[in-house]
């Protein structure tokens, strides 16, 4: 999550030649072997009084990824031929531990041979969301670096928000428009009805656009998520009733470029973007359906501070009124003592800045 410049500075500070690593896109040729999976299931079956355990034992090898069973040696062969470090002192990532199978296999082999494994916080859900599992990213590595928070129940090392470190603060246009960012339709990986929450949030966003006066609507650019097309929910078509009144950005332009043309950023979901714009002191509002019910208990008081200061809203009418009240002079509202204090309290906990980020990160890694 570090910028290229920050990454190069970090590598130089560690006394190593700067290198930029790219994720490998791979295609596994192996196919599921039904006979093998049935044999493994029979070996794994063990009658238990726990119905959930019985279900898991029955289903495990039915849903087991091909890349780690039939295709494992294909990945292993790729890893063995990689021009990556043979004996790294430590491995540090904020992203690849999640969906990069080549990186994960390489890392597992290196950890078995003595390398340390360090994971940096990926986004706001790992620290704030109550419905996410912290075990994978915070229990498995030797060290987990957060964006500022700590947890007595887990070994978490407070650091700073990597994504905005070293970036120029206040890079927005006080005479610009209003940017509204949207999420994509949710992944089908949750054990609750995330789809229902998304649809209700989307309908509230449409209501917000509909009820806000035309002079404010004309300032609005709605940025679709970069992956919105992958989920076939057709957000752009669902907003076509407004296409003559607002600008719709397909998610192709960098959000930083859109922010630089905006005087106000409205996050249409509980996103990492909230932490980023707050940490950079960019005028920010946030708006979604469902209130604070999806937060961890320890995070709720900090969100309540943002809500009380008028940054977070859950109702299309209230955020519409807020936009109308502040739009003619966003900076005056943003720089009030109440708003800036709320921003500082929140960022000190969940999106901390550091005056010497590379020096601190070097010390934490070593």
CSV table of C-alpha atoms in Angstrom, one decimal, residues 36-361:
chain,number,residue,atom,x,y,z
A,36,UNK,CA,-9.8,-38.5,-5.2
A,37,UNK,CA,-12.1,-36.1,-3.3
A,38,UNK,CA,-14.6,-38.9,-2.4
A,39,UNK,CA,-11.7,-41.0,-1.0
A,40,UNK,CA,-10.4,-38.0,1.0
A,41,UNK,CA,-13.9,-37.3,2.3
A,42,UNK,CA,-14.3,-40.9,3.5
A,43,UNK,CA,-10.9,-40.7,5.3
A,44,UNK,CA,-11.9,-37.4,6.9
A,45,UNK,CA,-15.3,-38.4,8.0
A,46,UNK,CA,-15.7,-38.9,11.8
A,47,UNK,CA,-19.2,-39.1,13.3
A,48,UNK,CA,-19.6,-36.3,15.8
A,49,UNK,CA,-22.4,-35.1,18.0
A,50,UNK,CA,-21.8,-31.7,16.6
A,51,UNK,CA,-23.9,-31.3,13.4
A,52,UNK,CA,-21.8,-28.3,12.2
A,53,UNK,CA,-18.7,-30.4,12.4
A,54,UNK,CA,-20.4,-33.2,10.4
A,55,UNK,CA,-21.4,-30.8,7.7
A,56,UNK,CA,-17.9,-29.4,7.5
A,57,UNK,CA,-16.3,-32.9,7.3
A,58,UNK,CA,-18.7,-33.8,4.5
A,59,UNK,CA,-18.2,-30.7,2.5
A,60,UNK,CA,-14.6,-29.9,3.0
A,61,UNK,CA,-13.1,-31.8,0.0
A,62,UNK,CA,-16.1,-30.9,-2.2
A,63,UNK,CA,-15.3,-27.2,-1.9
A,64,UNK,CA,-11.5,-27.5,-1.4
A,65,UNK,CA,-9.7,-25.2,-4.0
A,66,UNK,CA,-8.3,-27.1,-7.0
A,67,UNK,CA,-5.1,-25.0,-6.8
A,68,UNK,CA,-4.3,-26.6,-3.4
A,69,UNK,CA,-5.2,-30.1,-4.3
A,70,UNK,CA,-5.1,-31.3,-7.9
A,71,UNK,CA,-3.2,-28.2,-9.0
A,72,UNK,CA,-0.8,-27.8,-6.1
A,73,UNK,CA,2.3,-29.1,-7.9
A,74,UNK,CA,1.6,-26.7,-10.8
A,75,UNK,CA,1.8,-23.8,-8.3
A,76,UNK,CA,4.8,-25.4,-6.6
A,77,UNK,CA,6.6,-25.6,-10.0
A,78,UNK,CA,6.0,-21.9,-10.6
A,79,UNK,CA,7.2,-21.0,-7.2
A,80,UNK,CA,10.4,-23.1,-7.6
A,81,UNK,CA,11.2,-21.2,-10.8
A,82,UNK,CA,10.6,-17.7,-9.4
A,83,UNK,CA,13.4,-15.1,-9.4
A,84,UNK,CA,12.3,-14.1,-5.9
A,85,UNK,CA,14.6,-14.0,-2.8
A,86,UNK,CA,15.7,-17.4,-1.7
A,87,UNK,CA,16.2,-16.6,2.0
A,88,UNK,CA,14.5,-13.4,2.9
A,89,UNK,CA,15.0,-12.2,6.5
A,90,UNK,CA,11.3,-11.2,6.5
A,91,UNK,CA,8.3,-10.9,4.2
A,92,UNK,CA,6.0,-7.9,4.4
A,93,UNK,CA,2.7,-7.4,2.5
A,94,UNK,CA,-0.7,-5.7,3.0
A,95,UNK,CA,-2.5,-7.3,0.1
A,96,UNK,CA,-1.0,-10.5,-1.3
A,97,UNK,CA,-1.8,-12.7,1.6
A,98,UNK,CA,-5.5,-12.6,0.5
A,99,UNK,CA,-5.9,-13.8,-3.1
A,100,UNK,CA,-2.4,-14.4,-4.5
A,101,UNK,CA,-1.9,-18.1,-4.4
A,102,UNK,CA,1.7,-18.0,-5.8
A,103,UNK,CA,2.8,-15.5,-3.1
A,104,UNK,CA,1.1,-17.5,-0.4
A,105,UNK,CA,2.8,-20.8,-1.4
A,106,UNK,CA,6.2,-19.0,-1.7
A,107,UNK,CA,5.6,-17.4,1.7
A,108,UNK,CA,4.7,-20.7,3.4
A,109,UNK,CA,7.8,-22.4,2.1
A,110,UNK,CA,10.0,-19.5,3.3
A,111,UNK,CA,8.4,-19.3,6.7
A,112,UNK,CA,9.0,-23.1,7.1
A,113,UNK,CA,12.7,-22.3,6.5
A,114,UNK,CA,12.9,-19.5,9.1
A,115,UNK,CA,11.8,-16.3,7.4
A,116,UNK,CA,9.6,-13.9,9.5
A,117,UNK,CA,6.2,-13.0,8.1
A,118,UNK,CA,4.6,-9.6,8.6
A,119,UNK,CA,1.2,-8.4,7.5
A,120,UNK,CA,0.1,-4.8,7.2
A,121,UNK,CA,-3.5,-3.7,7.6
A,122,UNK,CA,-5.4,-4.1,4.4
A,123,UNK,CA,-8.4,-1.8,5.0
A,124,UNK,CA,-10.9,-0.6,7.5
A,125,UNK,CA,-12.8,-3.8,8.0
A,126,UNK,CA,-9.9,-5.6,9.7
A,127,UNK,CA,-10.0,-3.0,12.4
A,128,UNK,CA,-13.5,-1.8,12.5
A,129,UNK,CA,-16.0,-4.3,11.0
A,130,UNK,CA,-17.6,-6.7,13.5
A,131,UNK,CA,-18.4,-9.3,10.9
A,132,UNK,CA,-14.8,-10.0,9.7
A,133,UNK,CA,-12.4,-12.6,10.9
A,134,UNK,CA,-9.2,-11.3,12.2
A,135,UNK,CA,-7.5,-14.6,12.6
A,136,UNK,CA,-6.0,-15.0,9.1
A,137,UNK,CA,-4.3,-11.6,8.9
A,138,UNK,CA,-3.5,-11.1,12.6
A,139,UNK,CA,-2.9,-14.5,14.2
A,140,UNK,CA,-0.9,-16.3,11.5
A,141,UNK,CA,1.9,-13.7,10.8
A,142,UNK,CA,4.7,-13.1,13.3
A,143,UNK,CA,3.6,-9.4,13.4
A,144,UNK,CA,0.5,-7.5,12.3
A,145,UNK,CA,1.0,-3.7,11.7
A,146,UNK,CA,-2.2,-1.7,12.1
A,147,UNK,CA,-3.0,1.9,10.9
A,148,UNK,CA,-2.8,3.1,14.5
A,149,UNK,CA,-5.0,1.0,16.7
A,150,UNK,CA,-4.1,-1.8,19.1
A,151,UNK,CA,-6.0,-4.7,20.7
A,152,UNK,CA,-5.3,-6.3,24.0
A,153,UNK,CA,-6.7,-9.6,22.8
A,154,UNK,CA,-4.5,-9.9,19.8
A,155,UNK,CA,-0.8,-9.1,19.1
A,156,UNK,CA,-1.2,-5.9,17.0
A,157,UNK,CA,1.5,-3.4,16.5
A,158,UNK,CA,0.3,0.1,16.0
A,159,UNK,CA,1.8,1.8,12.9
A,160,UNK,CA,0.2,4.4,10.6
A,161,UNK,CA,-2.1,4.5,7.6
A,162,UNK,CA,0.2,3.2,4.8
A,163,UNK,CA,-2.0,4.3,1.9
A,164,UNK,CA,-1.6,8.1,2.5
A,165,UNK,CA,1.9,8.2,4.0
A,166,UNK,CA,4.1,10.7,2.2
A,167,UNK,CA,1.3,12.2,0.2
A,168,UNK,CA,0.5,15.9,0.1
A,169,UNK,CA,-2.2,16.9,2.5
A,170,UNK,CA,-5.3,18.9,1.4
A,171,UNK,CA,-5.1,18.0,-2.3
A,172,UNK,CA,-8.6,19.1,-3.2
A,173,UNK,CA,-10.2,22.1,-5.0
A,174,UNK,CA,-12.2,24.3,-2.7
A,175,UNK,CA,-14.0,25.7,-5.8
A,176,UNK,CA,-14.6,22.3,-7.3
A,177,UNK,CA,-17.6,19.9,-7.4
A,178,UNK,CA,-18.9,17.2,-5.1
A,179,UNK,CA,-17.7,13.6,-5.4
A,180,UNK,CA,-19.8,10.6,-4.4
A,181,UNK,CA,-18.1,7.2,-4.3
A,182,UNK,CA,-20.1,4.0,-4.5
A,183,UNK,CA,-19.2,0.4,-3.6
A,184,UNK,CA,-19.8,-2.6,-5.9
A,185,UNK,CA,-22.5,-5.3,-5.3
A,186,UNK,CA,-21.1,-7.4,-2.4
A,187,UNK,CA,-19.2,-10.6,-2.8
A,188,UNK,CA,-21.2,-13.8,-2.0
A,189,UNK,CA,-18.8,-14.7,0.8
A,190,UNK,CA,-20.7,-13.4,3.9
A,191,UNK,CA,-22.8,-15.3,6.4
A,192,UNK,CA,-25.3,-12.4,6.5
A,193,UNK,CA,-27.5,-10.7,3.9
A,194,UNK,CA,-25.0,-8.2,2.6
A,195,UNK,CA,-27.0,-7.9,-0.6
A,196,UNK,CA,-30.1,-6.5,1.2
A,197,UNK,CA,-28.0,-3.9,3.0
A,198,UNK,CA,-26.3,-2.9,-0.3
A,199,UNK,CA,-29.6,-2.5,-2.1
A,200,UNK,CA,-31.1,-0.4,0.6
A,201,UNK,CA,-28.0,1.8,0.7
A,202,UNK,CA,-28.2,2.2,-3.1
A,203,UNK,CA,-31.9,3.2,-3.0
A,204,UNK,CA,-31.1,5.8,-0.3
A,205,UNK,CA,-28.3,7.2,-2.5
A,206,UNK,CA,-30.8,7.5,-5.4
A,207,UNK,CA,-33.2,9.2,-3.0
A,208,UNK,CA,-30.4,11.6,-1.9
A,209,UNK,CA,-29.7,12.5,-5.6
A,210,UNK,CA,-33.4,12.9,-6.3
A,211,UNK,CA,-34.2,15.3,-3.3
A,212,UNK,CA,-31.1,17.5,-3.4
A,213,UNK,CA,-31.8,20.8,-5.2
A,214,UNK,CA,-30.7,21.0,-8.9
A,215,UNK,CA,-28.0,23.5,-8.3
A,216,UNK,CA,-26.2,21.0,-6.0
A,217,UNK,CA,-27.0,18.0,-8.1
A,218,UNK,CA,-25.2,19.6,-11.1
A,219,UNK,CA,-22.0,19.7,-9.0
A,220,UNK,CA,-22.2,16.0,-8.3
A,221,UNK,CA,-19.9,13.3,-9.8
A,222,UNK,CA,-20.9,9.7,-8.9
A,223,UNK,CA,-17.9,7.4,-9.1
A,224,UNK,CA,-18.7,3.7,-9.6
A,225,UNK,CA,-16.4,1.2,-8.0
A,226,UNK,CA,-13.6,-0.1,-10.3
A,227,UNK,CA,-15.1,-3.6,-10.1
A,228,UNK,CA,-18.8,-2.7,-10.6
A,229,UNK,CA,-19.0,-4.5,-13.9
A,230,UNK,CA,-17.8,-7.8,-12.5
A,231,UNK,CA,-21.0,-8.3,-10.4
A,232,UNK,CA,-23.6,-7.7,-13.2
A,233,UNK,CA,-25.8,-5.5,-11.1
A,234,UNK,CA,-25.8,-2.7,-13.6
A,235,UNK,CA,-25.4,0.3,-11.3
A,236,UNK,CA,-24.9,2.6,-14.3
A,237,UNK,CA,-28.3,1.7,-15.8
A,238,UNK,CA,-29.9,2.0,-12.4
A,239,UNK,CA,-28.7,5.6,-12.3
A,240,UNK,CA,-29.7,6.5,-15.9
A,241,UNK,CA,-32.7,8.5,-14.7
A,242,UNK,CA,-30.1,11.1,-13.4
A,243,UNK,CA,-27.7,11.0,-16.3
A,244,UNK,CA,-28.6,14.5,-17.6
A,245,UNK,CA,-28.3,16.0,-14.1
A,246,UNK,CA,-25.1,14.4,-12.7
A,247,UNK,CA,-21.8,13.1,-14.0
A,248,UNK,CA,-21.2,9.3,-13.8
A,249,UNK,CA,-17.6,8.1,-13.7
A,250,UNK,CA,-17.1,4.4,-14.7
A,251,UNK,CA,-14.5,3.8,-12.0
A,252,UNK,CA,-11.6,4.0,-14.5
A,253,UNK,CA,-10.1,7.3,-13.3
A,254,UNK,CA,-7.9,7.2,-10.1
A,255,UNK,CA,-10.0,8.5,-7.2
A,256,UNK,CA,-7.1,10.9,-6.3
A,257,UNK,CA,-7.6,12.7,-9.6
A,258,UNK,CA,-11.3,13.1,-9.0
A,259,UNK,CA,-10.7,14.3,-5.4
A,260,UNK,CA,-8.3,17.0,-6.7
A,261,UNK,CA,-11.2,18.4,-8.7
A,262,UNK,CA,-13.7,18.3,-5.8
A,263,UNK,CA,-14.4,20.5,-2.7
A,264,UNK,CA,-16.2,17.7,-0.9
A,265,UNK,CA,-16.0,13.9,-0.9
A,266,UNK,CA,-19.0,11.8,0.1
A,267,UNK,CA,-18.3,8.1,0.7
A,268,UNK,CA,-21.5,6.1,-0.1
A,269,UNK,CA,-20.4,3.2,2.0
A,270,UNK,CA,-18.2,2.4,5.1
A,271,UNK,CA,-15.0,2.2,3.2
A,272,UNK,CA,-11.2,2.6,3.7
A,273,UNK,CA,-11.6,5.8,1.7
A,274,UNK,CA,-13.1,7.4,4.8
A,275,UNK,CA,-9.9,6.8,6.7
A,276,UNK,CA,-7.8,8.0,3.7
A,277,UNK,CA,-9.6,11.3,3.2
A,278,UNK,CA,-9.8,12.0,6.9
A,279,UNK,CA,-6.1,11.3,7.4
A,280,UNK,CA,-5.3,13.8,4.5
A,281,UNK,CA,-7.7,16.4,6.0
A,282,UNK,CA,-9.9,16.5,2.9
A,283,UNK,CA,-13.5,17.6,3.5
A,284,UNK,CA,-15.4,14.4,4.0
A,285,UNK,CA,-19.0,13.1,4.5
A,286,UNK,CA,-20.1,9.5,4.7
A,287,UNK,CA,-23.5,8.0,4.1
A,288,UNK,CA,-24.9,4.4,4.2
A,289,UNK,CA,-27.8,2.4,5.4
A,290,UNK,CA,-27.9,0.5,8.6
A,291,UNK,CA,-26.3,2.8,11.2
A,292,UNK,CA,-23.4,1.6,13.3
A,293,UNK,CA,-24.6,-2.0,13.8
A,294,UNK,CA,-21.8,-3.5,11.7
A,295,UNK,CA,-19.0,-2.1,13.8
A,296,UNK,CA,-16.9,-3.6,16.5
A,297,UNK,CA,-17.9,-2.5,20.0
A,298,UNK,CA,-14.6,-0.7,20.5
A,299,UNK,CA,-14.9,1.2,17.2
A,300,UNK,CA,-18.5,2.5,17.7
A,301,UNK,CA,-17.6,5.4,20.1
A,302,UNK,CA,-15.2,6.8,17.5
A,303,UNK,CA,-17.8,6.6,14.7
A,304,UNK,CA,-20.3,8.3,17.0
A,305,UNK,CA,-17.9,11.2,17.4
A,306,UNK,CA,-17.9,11.5,13.6
A,307,UNK,CA,-21.7,11.3,13.5
A,308,UNK,CA,-22.2,13.9,16.1
A,309,UNK,CA,-19.9,16.3,14.3
A,310,UNK,CA,-22.0,15.9,11.1
A,311,UNK,CA,-19.5,13.8,9.1
A,312,UNK,CA,-21.4,10.5,9.1
A,313,UNK,CA,-25.1,10.2,8.1
A,314,UNK,CA,-27.6,7.4,7.7
A,315,UNK,CA,-30.5,9.2,6.2
A,316,UNK,CA,-30.8,10.8,2.7
A,317,UNK,CA,-32.7,13.8,4.1
A,318,UNK,CA,-30.1,14.7,6.7
A,319,UNK,CA,-27.1,14.4,4.3
A,320,UNK,CA,-29.0,16.4,1.7
A,321,UNK,CA,-29.5,19.2,4.3
A,322,UNK,CA,-25.9,19.0,5.3
A,323,UNK,CA,-24.7,19.4,1.7
A,324,UNK,CA,-27.0,22.4,1.2
A,325,UNK,CA,-25.8,24.0,4.4
A,326,UNK,CA,-22.0,23.7,3.8
A,327,UNK,CA,-21.7,23.6,0.0
A,328,UNK,CA,-21.2,27.3,-0.6
A,329,UNK,CA,-18.3,27.4,1.9
A,330,UNK,CA,-17.2,23.8,2.7
A,331,UNK,CA,-13.8,24.9,4.2
A,332,UNK,CA,-15.4,27.1,6.9
A,333,UNK,CA,-17.4,24.1,8.1
A,334,UNK,CA,-14.6,21.7,7.7
A,335,UNK,CA,-12.2,23.8,9.7
A,336,UNK,CA,-14.5,24.4,12.7
A,337,UNK,CA,-13.1,23.2,16.0
A,338,UNK,CA,-15.8,20.5,16.4
A,339,UNK,CA,-15.1,18.9,13.1
A,340,UNK,CA,-11.4,19.0,13.3
A,341,UNK,CA,-11.3,17.6,16.8
A,342,UNK,CA,-13.6,14.8,15.7
A,343,UNK,CA,-11.3,14.1,12.8
A,344,UNK,CA,-8.2,14.1,14.9
A,345,UNK,CA,-9.6,11.8,17.6
A,346,UNK,CA,-10.8,9.3,14.9
A,347,UNK,CA,-7.5,9.4,13.0
A,348,UNK,CA,-5.3,9.1,16.0
A,349,UNK,CA,-7.0,5.7,16.6
A,350,UNK,CA,-7.7,4.4,13.1
A,351,UNK,CA,-5.8,6.4,10.5
A,352,UNK,CA,-2.8,7.7,12.2
A,353,UNK,CA,-0.2,9.9,10.4
A,354,UNK,CA,3.5,9.8,11.2
A,355,UNK,CA,6.0,12.6,10.5
A,356,UNK,CA,8.7,10.0,9.6
A,357,UNK,CA,6.8,7.0,8.3
A,358,UNK,CA,9.6,5.2,6.6
A,359,UNK,CA,11.9,5.5,9.6
A,360,UNK,CA,9.1,4.1,11.8
A,361,UNK,CA,8.2,1.3,9.4
